[in-house]
Structure formats: C-alpha cells, structure tokens
Coordinates of C-alpha atoms and ligand atoms in Angstrom, one line a residue:
X1 CA -20.0 10.8 -44.5
X2 CA -17.8 12.6 -46.9
X3 CA -14.8 14.2 -45.0
X4 CA -16.3 13.3 -41.6
X5 CA -14.2 11.2 -39.2
X6 CA -11.6 10.6 -41.8
X7 CA -8.6 8.8 -40.2
X8 CA -5.3 7.7 -41.7
X9 CA -5.7 9.7 -44.8
X10 CA -2.6 9.8 -46.8
X11 CA -0.9 13.2 -46.4
X12 CA 0.9 13.1 -49.7
X13 CA -0.9 10.7 -52.1
X14 CA 1.5 9.2 -54.6
X15 CA 1.1 9.8 -58.2
X16 CA -1.4 7.5 -59.6
X17 CA -3.3 7.1 -56.3
X18 CA -6.9 7.8 -56.8
X19 CA -8.0 11.0 -54.9
X20 CA -10.3 10.7 -52.0
X21 CA -13.1 12.1 -53.9
X22 CA -13.2 9.0 -56.2
X23 CA -13.3 6.7 -53.2
X24 CA -16.4 4.4 -52.9
X25 CA -18.2 3.1 -49.9
X26 CA -18.2 -0.6 -49.0
X27 CA -18.9 -3.0 -46.2
X28 CA -16.4 -5.8 -45.4
X29 CA -18.1 -9.1 -45.6
X30 CA -15.0 -11.5 -45.2
X31 CA -11.4 -12.0 -45.1
X32 CA -10.5 -14.3 -48.1
X33 CA -7.1 -15.9 -48.6
X34 CA -6.2 -13.2 -51.1
X35 CA -7.6 -10.1 -49.5
X36 CA -10.9 -8.7 -48.1
X37 CA -14.3 -9.2 -49.8
X38 CA -16.1 -5.8 -49.8
X39 CA -19.7 -5.4 -50.6
X40 CA -20.7 -2.4 -52.5
X41 CA -24.0 -0.5 -51.9
X42 CA -25.4 -2.0 -55.1
X43 CA -24.5 -5.5 -53.8
X44 CA -21.4 -6.3 -55.8
X45 CA -18.5 -8.0 -54.2
X46 CA -15.0 -6.7 -54.9
X47 CA -11.7 -8.2 -53.7
X48 CA -9.7 -5.5 -52.0
X49 CA -6.2 -5.3 -50.8
X50 CA -5.5 -2.7 -47.9
X51 CA -3.4 0.4 -48.1
X52 CA -0.1 -0.1 -46.1
X53 CA -0.1 0.9 -42.5
X54 CA -4.0 1.1 -42.5
X55 CA -4.2 -1.1 -39.4
X56 CA -6.7 -3.8 -38.8
X57 CA -9.8 -4.1 -41.1
X58 CA -12.4 -6.4 -39.8
X59 CA -15.7 -8.0 -40.9
X60 CA -18.4 -5.5 -40.4
X61 CA -16.2 -2.5 -41.0
X62 CA -17.6 0.3 -43.2
X63 CA -14.8 1.4 -45.5
X64 CA -13.9 3.8 -48.4
X65 CA -12.0 1.9 -51.1
X66 CA -10.5 2.9 -54.5
X67 CA -10.9 0.8 -57.7
X68 CA -7.9 -0.4 -59.5
X69 CA -7.2 0.8 -62.9
X70 CA -8.7 -2.2 -64.5
X71 CA -11.8 -1.8 -62.3
X72 CA -11.6 -5.4 -61.2
X73 CA -10.2 -5.2 -57.8
X74 CA -9.8 -2.5 -55.2
X75 CA -7.8 -1.1 -52.3
X76 CA -9.2 -0.2 -49.0
X77 CA -8.1 3.4 -48.2
X78 CA -9.9 4.2 -45.1
X79 CA -11.8 2.5 -42.2
X80 CA -14.8 4.5 -41.1
X81 CA -15.2 5.2 -37.4
X82 CA -16.6 2.1 -35.6
X83 CA -19.4 2.0 -33.2
X84 CA -18.2 -1.2 -31.5
X85 CA -15.6 -3.9 -32.0
X86 CA -14.5 -7.2 -30.8
X87 CA -10.9 -7.9 -30.2
X88 CA -8.7 -11.0 -29.6
X89 CA -5.1 -11.3 -29.1
X90 CA -3.0 -11.6 -32.2
X91 CA 0.6 -12.3 -32.9
X92 CA 3.4 -10.8 -30.7
X93 CA 1.1 -9.7 -27.9
X94 CA -0.8 -7.3 -30.5
X95 CA -4.6 -7.1 -30.3
X96 CA -6.5 -7.9 -33.5
X97 CA -10.0 -6.6 -34.2
X98 CA -12.1 -9.4 -35.5
X99 CA -15.6 -7.9 -35.9
X100 CA -16.8 -4.3 -36.0
X101 CA -20.1 -2.3 -35.8
X102 CA -21.9 -5.0 -33.9
X103 CA -24.9 -4.2 -31.6
X104 CA -25.8 -7.8 -30.4
X105 CA -23.8 -10.9 -29.6
X106 CA -25.5 -14.3 -29.8
X107 CA -23.8 -16.9 -27.8
X108 CA -24.6 -20.2 -29.1
X109 CA -24.6 -23.4 -27.0
X110 CA -26.0 -26.9 -27.3
X111 CA -26.5 -30.1 -25.5
X112 CA -23.8 -31.7 -27.7
X113 CA -21.0 -30.6 -27.4
X114 CA -21.9 -29.7 -23.9
X115 CA -21.9 -26.1 -22.9
X116 CA -18.6 -24.7 -21.7
X117 CA -20.0 -22.3 -19.0
X118 CA -16.8 -20.7 -18.3
X119 CA -16.6 -19.7 -21.9
X120 CA -20.1 -18.5 -21.8
X121 CA -19.1 -16.2 -18.9
X122 CA -16.1 -15.2 -20.6
X123 CA -18.1 -14.0 -23.7
X124 CA -20.7 -12.2 -21.5
X125 CA -17.9 -10.4 -19.6
X126 CA -16.5 -9.1 -22.8
X127 CA -19.9 -8.0 -23.8
X128 CA -20.5 -6.2 -20.6
X129 CA -17.2 -4.3 -21.0
X130 CA -17.8 -3.5 -24.7
X131 CA -21.5 -2.6 -23.7
X132 CA -22.8 -4.9 -26.4
X133 CA -26.1 -6.5 -25.4
X134 CA -25.7 -10.3 -25.3
X135 CA -28.2 -13.1 -25.8
X136 CA -27.9 -16.9 -25.6
X137 CA -29.1 -19.4 -28.1
X138 CA -29.6 -22.9 -26.9
X139 CA -29.4 -24.8 -30.3
X140 CA -30.0 -28.6 -31.0
X141 CA -33.0 -28.7 -28.4
X142 CA -34.1 -31.6 -30.3
X143 CA -31.1 -33.5 -28.9
X144 CA -31.9 -32.6 -25.2
X145 CA -33.3 -35.7 -23.6
X146 CA -35.1 -33.5 -21.0
X147 CA -35.8 -30.2 -22.3
X148 CA -36.8 -28.6 -19.1
X149 CA -33.9 -29.9 -17.3
X150 CA -31.6 -28.5 -20.1
X151 CA -33.3 -25.1 -19.9
X152 CA -33.2 -25.0 -16.2
X153 CA -29.4 -24.9 -16.5
X154 CA -29.8 -21.4 -18.0
X155 CA -32.0 -20.1 -15.2
X156 CA -29.0 -18.1 -13.7
X157 CA -28.6 -16.2 -16.8
X158 CA -32.4 -15.6 -17.4
X159 CA -32.6 -14.2 -13.8
X160 CA -30.1 -11.6 -14.5
X161 CA -31.5 -10.5 -17.8
X162 CA -29.9 -12.4 -20.6
X163 CA -32.5 -13.5 -23.1
X164 CA -32.4 -17.2 -23.9
X165 CA -33.7 -18.8 -27.1
X166 CA -34.2 -22.4 -27.3
X167 CA -34.0 -23.5 -31.0
X168 CA -33.3 -26.4 -33.3
X169 CA -31.8 -25.4 -36.7
X170 CA -32.6 -29.0 -37.9
X171 CA -36.2 -29.2 -36.7
X172 CA -37.0 -25.4 -37.3
X173 CA -38.0 -25.0 -33.7
X174 CA -38.0 -21.5 -32.2
X175 CA -36.6 -20.0 -35.5
X176 CA -39.4 -17.4 -35.7
X177 CA -38.7 -15.9 -32.3
X178 CA -35.0 -16.0 -33.1
X179 CA -35.5 -14.1 -36.5
X180 CA -37.4 -11.4 -34.5
X181 CA -34.6 -11.2 -32.1
X182 CA -32.2 -10.7 -34.9
X183 CA -34.3 -8.3 -36.9
X184 CA -32.7 -5.0 -37.7
X185 CA -29.5 -5.7 -35.6
X186 CA -26.0 -6.1 -36.6
X187 CA -25.2 -9.5 -34.8
X188 CA -22.6 -12.1 -34.4
X189 CA -22.9 -15.9 -33.6
X190 CA -20.2 -17.0 -31.3
X191 CA -19.6 -20.2 -29.5
X192 CA -17.8 -23.6 -29.3
X193 CA -17.1 -25.3 -32.6
X194 CA -19.9 -27.6 -33.6
X195 CA -22.8 -26.0 -31.7
X196 CA -24.5 -25.2 -35.0
X197 CA -23.8 -21.6 -35.7
X198 CA -23.4 -22.1 -39.4
X199 CA -26.5 -24.3 -39.5
X200 CA -28.5 -21.7 -37.9
X201 CA -27.1 -19.1 -40.1
X202 CA -28.1 -21.2 -43.3
X203 CA -31.6 -21.7 -41.8
X204 CA -32.0 -17.8 -41.3
X205 CA -31.1 -16.8 -44.8
X206 CA -33.4 -16.9 -47.8
X207 CA -32.4 -18.9 -50.8
X208 CA -31.2 -15.9 -52.7
X209 CA -28.8 -14.7 -50.0
X210 CA -25.1 -15.5 -50.2
X211 CA -23.7 -18.7 -48.8
X212 CA -20.1 -19.1 -47.8
X213 CA -19.1 -20.9 -51.0
X214 CA -21.0 -18.4 -53.2
X215 CA -19.0 -15.4 -52.2
X216 CA -15.9 -16.9 -54.1
X217 CA -18.1 -18.1 -57.0
X218 CA -19.9 -14.7 -57.5
X219 CA -16.8 -12.6 -57.2
X220 CA -14.4 -14.9 -58.9
X221 CA -12.2 -14.9 -56.0
X222 CA -11.3 -18.5 -55.6
X223 CA -11.6 -20.5 -52.6
X224 CA -13.1 -19.1 -49.4
X225 CA -11.0 -19.9 -46.2
X226 CA -13.5 -21.8 -43.9
X227 CA -11.8 -20.2 -41.0
X228 CA -13.2 -16.7 -41.7
X229 CA -15.9 -14.9 -40.0
X230 CA -18.5 -14.0 -42.7
X231 CA -21.1 -11.3 -42.8
X232 CA -24.6 -12.0 -44.3
X233 CA -27.2 -9.5 -44.9
X234 CA -30.6 -10.3 -43.2
X235 CA -33.5 -9.9 -45.5
X236 CA -35.4 -7.3 -43.4
X237 CA -32.3 -5.1 -42.4
X238 CA -29.3 -5.7 -40.4
X239 CA -26.7 -8.4 -40.7
X240 CA -25.4 -11.5 -39.1
X241 CA -21.8 -12.7 -38.7
X242 CA -21.2 -16.3 -38.6
X243 CA -17.8 -16.9 -36.8
X244 CA -15.6 -19.9 -36.8
X245 CA -15.3 -21.7 -33.5
X246 CA -14.4 -19.9 -30.4
X247 CA -11.5 -17.9 -31.6
X248 CA -13.4 -14.8 -32.1
X249 CA -12.8 -12.9 -28.9
X250 CA -11.1 -13.3 -25.5
X251 CA -10.6 -11.5 -22.4
X252 CA -7.6 -9.9 -23.9
X253 CA -8.2 -6.4 -22.6
X254 CA -9.7 -7.1 -19.3
X255 CA -7.7 -6.9 -16.2
X256 CA -8.1 -9.0 -13.1
X257 CA -9.2 -6.0 -11.0
X258 CA -12.0 -5.2 -13.5
X259 CA -13.3 -8.7 -14.1
X260 CA -16.1 -8.5 -11.5
X261 CA -17.7 -5.7 -13.7
X262 CA -18.1 -8.3 -16.3
X263 CA -20.5 -10.2 -14.1
X264 CA -23.5 -7.8 -14.4
X265 CA -25.2 -9.2 -11.2
X266 CA -22.1 -8.2 -9.2
X267 CA -22.2 -4.5 -10.4
X268 CA -24.7 -3.4 -7.7
X269 CA -22.7 -4.9 -5.0
X270 CA -19.1 -4.0 -5.9
X271 CA -19.4 -0.4 -4.5
X272 CA -20.5 -1.8 -1.1
X273 CA -17.5 -3.9 -0.3
X274 CA -15.5 -2.8 2.8
X275 CA -12.2 -2.3 0.7
X276 CA -11.8 -0.5 -2.5
X277 CA -9.5 -3.1 -3.8
X278 CA -11.6 -5.9 -2.8
X279 CA -11.2 -8.9 -5.2
X280 CA -14.4 -10.5 -4.1
X281 CA -12.6 -13.8 -3.2
X282 CA -12.5 -14.2 0.6
X283 CA -11.9 -10.6 1.4
X284 CA -13.5 -9.4 4.6
X285 CA -16.6 -7.3 4.2
X286 CA -17.1 -8.3 0.5
X287 CA -20.6 -7.3 -0.6
X288 CA -20.3 -9.7 -3.5
X289 CA -19.7 -12.6 -1.3
X290 CA -22.7 -11.5 0.8
X291 CA -24.7 -11.4 -2.4
X292 CA -23.7 -15.1 -2.9
X293 CA -24.6 -16.1 0.6
X294 CA -28.0 -14.5 0.7
X295 CA -29.0 -15.8 -2.7
X296 CA -28.8 -12.8 -4.8
X297 CA -25.9 -14.1 -6.8
X298 CA -25.8 -17.5 -8.2
X299 CA -22.9 -19.5 -6.5
X300 CA -22.0 -21.1 -9.8
X301 CA -21.5 -17.8 -11.4
X302 CA -19.3 -16.7 -8.5
X303 CA -17.2 -19.9 -8.7
X304 CA -16.7 -19.2 -12.4
X305 CA -15.7 -15.6 -11.7
X306 CA -12.9 -17.1 -9.4
X307 CA -11.8 -19.5 -12.1
X308 CA -11.6 -16.7 -14.7
X309 CA -9.7 -14.5 -12.3
X310 CA -7.2 -17.3 -11.9
X311 CA -6.9 -17.6 -15.6
X312 CA -6.3 -14.0 -15.9
X313 CA -3.5 -14.1 -13.3
X314 CA -1.6 -16.8 -15.4
X315 CA 0.9 -14.8 -17.5
X316 CA 1.1 -17.5 -20.0
X317 CA -2.7 -18.0 -20.6
X318 CA -3.3 -18.3 -24.4
X319 CA -6.8 -16.7 -24.8
X320 CA -8.9 -18.5 -27.3
Ligands
GTP401 N1 -29.6 -32.6 -34.0 C1 -29.0 -31.3 -34.4 N2 -27.9 -31.1 -35.0 C2 -27.6 -30.0 -35.4 C3 -28.4 -28.8 -35.2 N3 -27.8 -27.8 -35.7 C4 -26.7 -28.1 -36.2 N4 -26.5 -29.5 -36.0 C5 -25.3 -30.4 -36.4 O1 -24.2 -30.0 -35.7 C6 -23.0 -30.0 -36.4 C7 -22.1 -28.8 -36.4 O2 -22.9 -27.7 -37.0 P1 -22.2 -26.5 -37.5 O3 -23.3 -25.6 -38.0 O4 -21.2 -26.7 -38.6 O5 -21.5 -25.8 -36.4 P2 -20.7 -24.5 -36.1 O6 -21.0 -24.0 -34.7 O7 -20.9 -23.6 -37.3 O8 -19.2 -25.0 -36.0 P3 -17.8 -24.2 -36.4 O9 -18.0 -23.5 -37.8 O10 -16.8 -25.3 -36.3 O11 -17.5 -23.2 -35.2 C8 -23.5 -30.4 -37.8 O12 -23.4 -31.8 -38.0 C9 -24.8 -30.1 -37.8 O13 -25.7 -30.9 -38.7 C10 -29.6 -29.1 -34.6 O14 -30.5 -28.1 -34.4 N5 -30.0 -30.4 -34.2
MG402 MG1 -19.5 -22.9 -38.7
ZN403 ZN1 -15.9 -7.7 -2.7

C-alpha cells in the first residue's frame, strides 16, 4: 500500500514530524474520550490523536499512524482510501463519517421494543444508495408470543430479497446461521436502542476477544465511552461493529427525488412512469403506483415511502 492512494500528506513536514516512511498501519476500532483506539497488525491497541485538518476518521478506517517519541501513543497521519462509508449529519449541517469499509449492514429489530418499520426502510434506503448489502436480524425471538406471526411481518422484505435471520441472543437460537452470514464480512449492527445489538455481539465473540470495557483496560486508556461504535475482530476473519442506538446513519445525503431508488422493488418500475419527474405519489401514469395496485409492490412499503418523502421535505427534520 506504500505510496498508493495517499491523500492529505503534509507538503512540508515540520521539524520533528516522523517521515511517512516510518508510519505504521492500523485499524481504527473505536473513538475514546481522549482519542482514537487504533489496532496494530500484531494486535496491540494504541491511543492516537489525529493530525490537524485530517478530516473525519471513523471506526473501520485503515490508517497510517506515527508513534510518539515515547512510543506510548500515536498520531494518525493518513486515512487510506475507503471502500464504503456510512454518514450521518454532524454539527452545523456538516456530514460525519461514522463507519468505514463495511460490506454488510445488519439491521437488528426485536418484538420488544417493537420494530420501527420506517426506520428499517430508512436504513435499507441508505444501504441501496451506498450499495452495501443489507440483512435483517429479528432478535429476541424467544419473546415473540406467536413466532410465525412475528416473522410474517417480515414477508415484504423477504419477497424483495433481504435475508432475515430469526435469532435469540439469550437462548442461543439461530446463532450458527448468523455466524455463517457474518463470516468473512465487515459488518455493522444497526437498530433501535435496546433491540440487543451488544448482546448479540457478545454472544458472537469468543472469550478471548475484546469486550468494550477491556479496550480501555488493555490499552490503559481509561474509561470507554459507551456511546461509541466499536469494532470487534471475528474469529474466522472479517469484523463486526456494534453501534450505539440509532444514531449511526440517516438519510442525510438522499434527496426527495432520489428516494424511490432506495426502495429496491421500485427500481424496475421507475423508468416506466409517464413523467420523468414522477414522484410516485398520485402522479398520472405512475408505474410504481401500478405496481402497488397489481400486487408487485407491498402497499405498506409504498406508504412508508410516502412518509419518508414527507420527512425529507421538512427542512427542519433532525435525522437520527
Ligand atoms: N429476552 C431476550 N432479551 C434480550 C435478548 N437479547 C438482548 N436482550 C435484552 O435486551 C436488552 C437490551 O440489550 P442490548 O444488547 O443492550 O441492546 P442494544 O441494541 O445494544 O442497545 P443500545 O446499545 O442502547 O443501542 C438487555 O436487557 C438484554 O438483556 C434476547 O435474545 N432475548
Ligand atoms: Mg449496545
Ligand atoms: Zn411514478
């Protein structure tokens, strides 16, 4: 990777700044109160600050970092090119990268708290735009009074090709299949607070793997902020990011006129609408509406599309 895709390299390194040839590779595994936790290829964890004006550095980023003179800490000098990223709105209208280099998003839902289907659609739309395959985990299946009924609610998603994994972190149900789906991928768990993302993560990790609290312990970095997304290495390759609540990604970058593309079952219809600027609401000759009427598109999904469209049109919408 040396010299390849190098961005933001300092033009005139200051005296005392280690030269790029001494930079080391690392993987950002969490944001701590005092800086970034960066994992080295040999499994050490170093607390790093970031070089000024480097821009966002996110969990999952592969970076080049320079050790400090005492060798205890480091400074991230460069972020290597990303294969993908998830973004959310930050302060002052700026966008913030929250996770990088993912190739799977697992949306976690549960019977309690009950699924927020609008949020599920929102996540799926973002994944369509970012071209990251998404899957759905139905956790706490042990709590579902009628399992078949609970899973039937997901039929609309199964029909359009989203894999659904019914599991229970507590009872260990469905975990073998879930492990298989995660195997070798760089994945993130996203979903409402309390659906069991951290419980699942803990169940999936072997004893020797890092747990949230241990990152601070092993690296002597002090308390870990419980609000931070954290990356864990999966025993057979790939990694998993456990994220806090829903604040991981929003529709920040999607414009109203593009939202229909985020509904994958609309895609084949969109080009057949009578008008190029069809909004797929009540427009004349709308092929998406026809799809709803003839049963090719689930009415519930189309209704939620209308709701999200509405949300996008509100200038003061605060995206979670
Ligand atoms: N019955 C049951 N409870 C579960 C299961 N998985 C998790 N829980 C419980 O659900 C609650 C929330 O679990 P967490 O793992 O903290 O949820 P989370 O999604 O990480 O929540 P945030 O970190 O706030 O986003 C805890 O009380 C867990 O014990 C399950 O499979 N069955
Ligand atoms: Mg959690
Ligand atoms: Zn249309």
